[in-house]
PDB file of C-alpha atoms in Angstrom:
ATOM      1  CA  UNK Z  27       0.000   0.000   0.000  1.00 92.00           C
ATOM      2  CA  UNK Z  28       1.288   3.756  -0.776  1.00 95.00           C
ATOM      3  CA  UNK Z  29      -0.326   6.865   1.408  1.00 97.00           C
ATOM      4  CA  UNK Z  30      -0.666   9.809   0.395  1.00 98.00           C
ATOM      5  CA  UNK Z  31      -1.102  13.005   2.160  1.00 97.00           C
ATOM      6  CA  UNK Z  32      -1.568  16.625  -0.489  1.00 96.00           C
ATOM      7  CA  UNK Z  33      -1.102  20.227   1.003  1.00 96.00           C
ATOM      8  CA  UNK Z  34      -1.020  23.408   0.306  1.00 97.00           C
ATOM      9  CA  UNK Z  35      -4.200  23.980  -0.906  1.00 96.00           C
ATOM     10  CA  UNK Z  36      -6.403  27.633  -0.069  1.00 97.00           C
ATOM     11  CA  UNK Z  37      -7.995  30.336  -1.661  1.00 98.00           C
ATOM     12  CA  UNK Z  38      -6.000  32.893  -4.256  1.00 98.00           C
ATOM     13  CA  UNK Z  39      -6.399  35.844  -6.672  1.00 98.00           C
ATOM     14  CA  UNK Z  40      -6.294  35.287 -10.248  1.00 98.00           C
ATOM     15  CA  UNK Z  41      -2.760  35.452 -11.504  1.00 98.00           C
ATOM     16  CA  UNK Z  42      -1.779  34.471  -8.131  1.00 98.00           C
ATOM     17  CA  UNK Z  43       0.010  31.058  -7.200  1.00 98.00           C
ATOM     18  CA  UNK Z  44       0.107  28.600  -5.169  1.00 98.00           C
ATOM     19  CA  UNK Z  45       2.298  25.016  -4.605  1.00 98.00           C
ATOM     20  CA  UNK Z  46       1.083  21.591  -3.644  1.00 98.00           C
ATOM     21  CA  UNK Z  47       2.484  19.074  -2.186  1.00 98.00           C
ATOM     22  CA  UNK Z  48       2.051  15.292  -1.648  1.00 98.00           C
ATOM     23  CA  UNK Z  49       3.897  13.157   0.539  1.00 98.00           C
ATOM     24  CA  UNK Z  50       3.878   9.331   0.026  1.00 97.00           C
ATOM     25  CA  UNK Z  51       4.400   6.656   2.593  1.00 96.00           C
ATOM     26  CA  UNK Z  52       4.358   3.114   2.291  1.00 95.00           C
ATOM     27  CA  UNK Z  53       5.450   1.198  -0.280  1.00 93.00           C
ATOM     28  CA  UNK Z  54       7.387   4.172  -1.987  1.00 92.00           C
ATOM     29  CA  UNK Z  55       9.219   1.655  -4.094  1.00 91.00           C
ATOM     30  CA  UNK Z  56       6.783  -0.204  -5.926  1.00 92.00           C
ATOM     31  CA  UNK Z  57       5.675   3.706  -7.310  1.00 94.00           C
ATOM     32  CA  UNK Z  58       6.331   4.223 -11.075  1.00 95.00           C
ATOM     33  CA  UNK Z  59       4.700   7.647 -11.740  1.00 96.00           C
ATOM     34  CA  UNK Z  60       2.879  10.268  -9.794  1.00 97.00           C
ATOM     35  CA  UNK Z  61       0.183  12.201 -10.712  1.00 97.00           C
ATOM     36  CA  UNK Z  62      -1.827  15.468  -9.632  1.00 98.00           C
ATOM     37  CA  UNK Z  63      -5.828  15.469 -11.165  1.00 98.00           C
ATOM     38  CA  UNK Z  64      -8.174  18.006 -10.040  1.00 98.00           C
ATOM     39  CA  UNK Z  65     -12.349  18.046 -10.056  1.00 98.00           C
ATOM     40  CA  UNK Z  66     -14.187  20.769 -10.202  1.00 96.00           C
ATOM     41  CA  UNK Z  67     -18.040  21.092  -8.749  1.00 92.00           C
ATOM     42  CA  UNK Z  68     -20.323  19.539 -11.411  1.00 94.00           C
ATOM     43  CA  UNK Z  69     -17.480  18.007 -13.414  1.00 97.00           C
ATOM     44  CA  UNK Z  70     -15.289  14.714 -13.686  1.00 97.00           C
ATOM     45  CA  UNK Z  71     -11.960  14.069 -12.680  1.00 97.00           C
ATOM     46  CA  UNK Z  72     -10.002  15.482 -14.891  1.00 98.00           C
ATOM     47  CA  UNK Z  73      -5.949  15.028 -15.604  1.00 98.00           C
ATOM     48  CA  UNK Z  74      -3.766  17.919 -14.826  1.00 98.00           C
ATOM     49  CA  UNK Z  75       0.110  16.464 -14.601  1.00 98.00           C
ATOM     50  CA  UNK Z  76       2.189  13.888 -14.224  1.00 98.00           C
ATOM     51  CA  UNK Z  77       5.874  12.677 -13.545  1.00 97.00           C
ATOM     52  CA  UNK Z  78       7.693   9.281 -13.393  1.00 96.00           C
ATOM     53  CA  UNK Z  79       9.044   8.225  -9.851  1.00 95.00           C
ATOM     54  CA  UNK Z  80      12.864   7.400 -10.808  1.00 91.00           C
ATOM     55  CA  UNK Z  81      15.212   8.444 -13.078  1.00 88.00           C
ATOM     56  CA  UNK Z  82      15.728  11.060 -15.220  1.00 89.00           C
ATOM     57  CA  UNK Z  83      12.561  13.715 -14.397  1.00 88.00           C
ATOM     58  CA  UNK Z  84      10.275  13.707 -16.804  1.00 91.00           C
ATOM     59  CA  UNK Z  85       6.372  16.058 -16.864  1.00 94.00           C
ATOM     60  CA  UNK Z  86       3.476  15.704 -18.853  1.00 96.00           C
ATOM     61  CA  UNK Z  87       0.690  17.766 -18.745  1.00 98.00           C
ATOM     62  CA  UNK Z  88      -2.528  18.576 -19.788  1.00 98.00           C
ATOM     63  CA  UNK Z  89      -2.929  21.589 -22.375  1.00 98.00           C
ATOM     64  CA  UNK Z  90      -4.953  23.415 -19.822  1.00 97.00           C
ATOM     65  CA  UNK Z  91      -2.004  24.318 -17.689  1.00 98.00           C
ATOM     66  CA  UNK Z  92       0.880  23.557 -20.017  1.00 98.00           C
ATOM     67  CA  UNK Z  93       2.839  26.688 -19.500  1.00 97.00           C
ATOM     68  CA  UNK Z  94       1.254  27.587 -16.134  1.00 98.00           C
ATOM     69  CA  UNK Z  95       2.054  24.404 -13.778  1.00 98.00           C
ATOM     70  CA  UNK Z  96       5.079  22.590 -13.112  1.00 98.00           C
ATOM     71  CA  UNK Z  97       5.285  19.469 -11.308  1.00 97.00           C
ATOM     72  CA  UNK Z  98       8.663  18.572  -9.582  1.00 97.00           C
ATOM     73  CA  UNK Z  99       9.466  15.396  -7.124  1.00 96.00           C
ATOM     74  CA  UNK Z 100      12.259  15.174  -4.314  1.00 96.00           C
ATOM     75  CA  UNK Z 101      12.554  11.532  -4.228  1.00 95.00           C
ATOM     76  CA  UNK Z 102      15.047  12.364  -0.927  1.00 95.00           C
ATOM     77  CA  UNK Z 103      11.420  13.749   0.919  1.00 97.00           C
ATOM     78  CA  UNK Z 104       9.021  11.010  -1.053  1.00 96.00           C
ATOM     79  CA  UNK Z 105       7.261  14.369  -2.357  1.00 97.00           C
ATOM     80  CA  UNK Z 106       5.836  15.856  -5.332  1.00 98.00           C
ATOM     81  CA  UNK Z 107       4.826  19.453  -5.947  1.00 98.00           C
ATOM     82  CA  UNK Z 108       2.723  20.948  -8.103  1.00 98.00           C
ATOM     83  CA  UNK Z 109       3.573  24.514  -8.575  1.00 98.00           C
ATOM     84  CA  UNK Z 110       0.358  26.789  -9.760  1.00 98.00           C
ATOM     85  CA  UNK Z 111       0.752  30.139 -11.644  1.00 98.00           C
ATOM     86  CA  UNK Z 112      -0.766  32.360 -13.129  1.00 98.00           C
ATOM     87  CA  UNK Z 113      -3.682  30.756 -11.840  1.00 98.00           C
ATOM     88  CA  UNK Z 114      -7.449  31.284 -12.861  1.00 98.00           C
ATOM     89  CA  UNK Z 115     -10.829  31.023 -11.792  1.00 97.00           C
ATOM     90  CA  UNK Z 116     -11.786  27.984 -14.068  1.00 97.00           C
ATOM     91  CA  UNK Z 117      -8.712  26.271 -12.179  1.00 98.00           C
ATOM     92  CA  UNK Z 118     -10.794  25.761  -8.950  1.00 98.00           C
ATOM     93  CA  UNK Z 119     -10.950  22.393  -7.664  1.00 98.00           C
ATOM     94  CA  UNK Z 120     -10.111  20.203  -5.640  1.00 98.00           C
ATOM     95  CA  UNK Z 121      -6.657  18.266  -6.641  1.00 98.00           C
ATOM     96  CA  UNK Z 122      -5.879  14.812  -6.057  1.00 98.00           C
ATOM     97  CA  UNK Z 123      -2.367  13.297  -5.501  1.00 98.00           C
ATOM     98  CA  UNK Z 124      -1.801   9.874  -7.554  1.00 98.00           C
ATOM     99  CA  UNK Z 125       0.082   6.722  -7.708  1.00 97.00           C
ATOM    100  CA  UNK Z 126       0.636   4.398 -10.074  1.00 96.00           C
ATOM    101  CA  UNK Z 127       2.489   1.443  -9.356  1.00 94.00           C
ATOM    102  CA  UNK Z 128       4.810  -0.646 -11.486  1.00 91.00           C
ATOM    103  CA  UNK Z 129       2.928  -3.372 -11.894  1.00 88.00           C
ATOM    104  CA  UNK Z 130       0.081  -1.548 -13.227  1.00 89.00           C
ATOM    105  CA  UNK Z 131      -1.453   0.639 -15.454  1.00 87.00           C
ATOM    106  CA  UNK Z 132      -3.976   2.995 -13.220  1.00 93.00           C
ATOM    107  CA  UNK Z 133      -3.371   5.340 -10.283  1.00 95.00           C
ATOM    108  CA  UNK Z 134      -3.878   3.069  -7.559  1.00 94.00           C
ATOM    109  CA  UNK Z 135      -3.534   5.034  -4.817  1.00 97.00           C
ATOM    110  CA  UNK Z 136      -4.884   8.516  -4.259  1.00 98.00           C
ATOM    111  CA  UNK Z 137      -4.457  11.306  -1.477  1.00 97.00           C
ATOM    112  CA  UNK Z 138      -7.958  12.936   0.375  1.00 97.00           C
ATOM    113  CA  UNK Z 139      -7.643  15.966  -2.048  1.00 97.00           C
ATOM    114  CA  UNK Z 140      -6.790  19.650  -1.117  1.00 97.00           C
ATOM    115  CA  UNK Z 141      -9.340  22.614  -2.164  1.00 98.00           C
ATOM    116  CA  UNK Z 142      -7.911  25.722  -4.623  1.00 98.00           C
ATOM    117  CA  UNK Z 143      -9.814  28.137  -4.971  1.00 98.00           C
ATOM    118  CA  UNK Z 144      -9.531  30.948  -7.540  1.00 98.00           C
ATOM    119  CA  UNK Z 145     -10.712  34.065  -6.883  1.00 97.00           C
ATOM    120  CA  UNK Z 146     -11.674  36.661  -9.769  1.00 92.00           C
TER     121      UNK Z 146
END
């Protein structure tokens, strides 16, 4: 099993930002990639970035904060951040802290979620 705990989370300005974080515990090495997803009220789960677990960093991201968001790890802290700029009112949700394991395919393992909120 792999915990995860996300932070950071609160209420901002437009063009403000803000940086997550999500601490794993557990079984740290069976983790392939991490990955942050957000939901907004009304809507479904929806990808925002991603970033494998060893080696060589490398992010992916969703168009809809390409630019804006970049998601680091410290594998020395089990942590990965999402940092937020520039941010905007559509990118209020709540974000989710993922974990996909080697032996699969799917995020496994997800975090209670931590509310942004973008003020306009």
């Amino acid at each position: 099993q792999v915990q995860l705990v996300e932070s950071g989370g609160g209420l901002v300005q437009a063009g403000g930002s803000l940086r997550l974080s999500c601490a794993a515990s557990g079984r740290i090495f069976s983790i392939n990639v991490m990955g942050w997803y957000r939901q907004a009220p009304g809507k479904e789960r929806e990808f925002v970035a991603s970033i494998n677990w060893n080696g060589v960093s490398y992010g992916s991201y969703a168009d809809s904060v390409k630019g804006r968001f970049t998601i680091s790890r410290d594998n020395a802290k089990n942590t990965v951040y999402l940092q937020m700029n520039s941010l905007k009112p559509e990118d209020t949700a709540v974000y989710y802290c993922a974990a996909r394991p080697v032996t699969t395919f799917t995020y496994d393992y997800w975090g209670q979620g931590t509310q942004v909120t973008v003020s306009s």
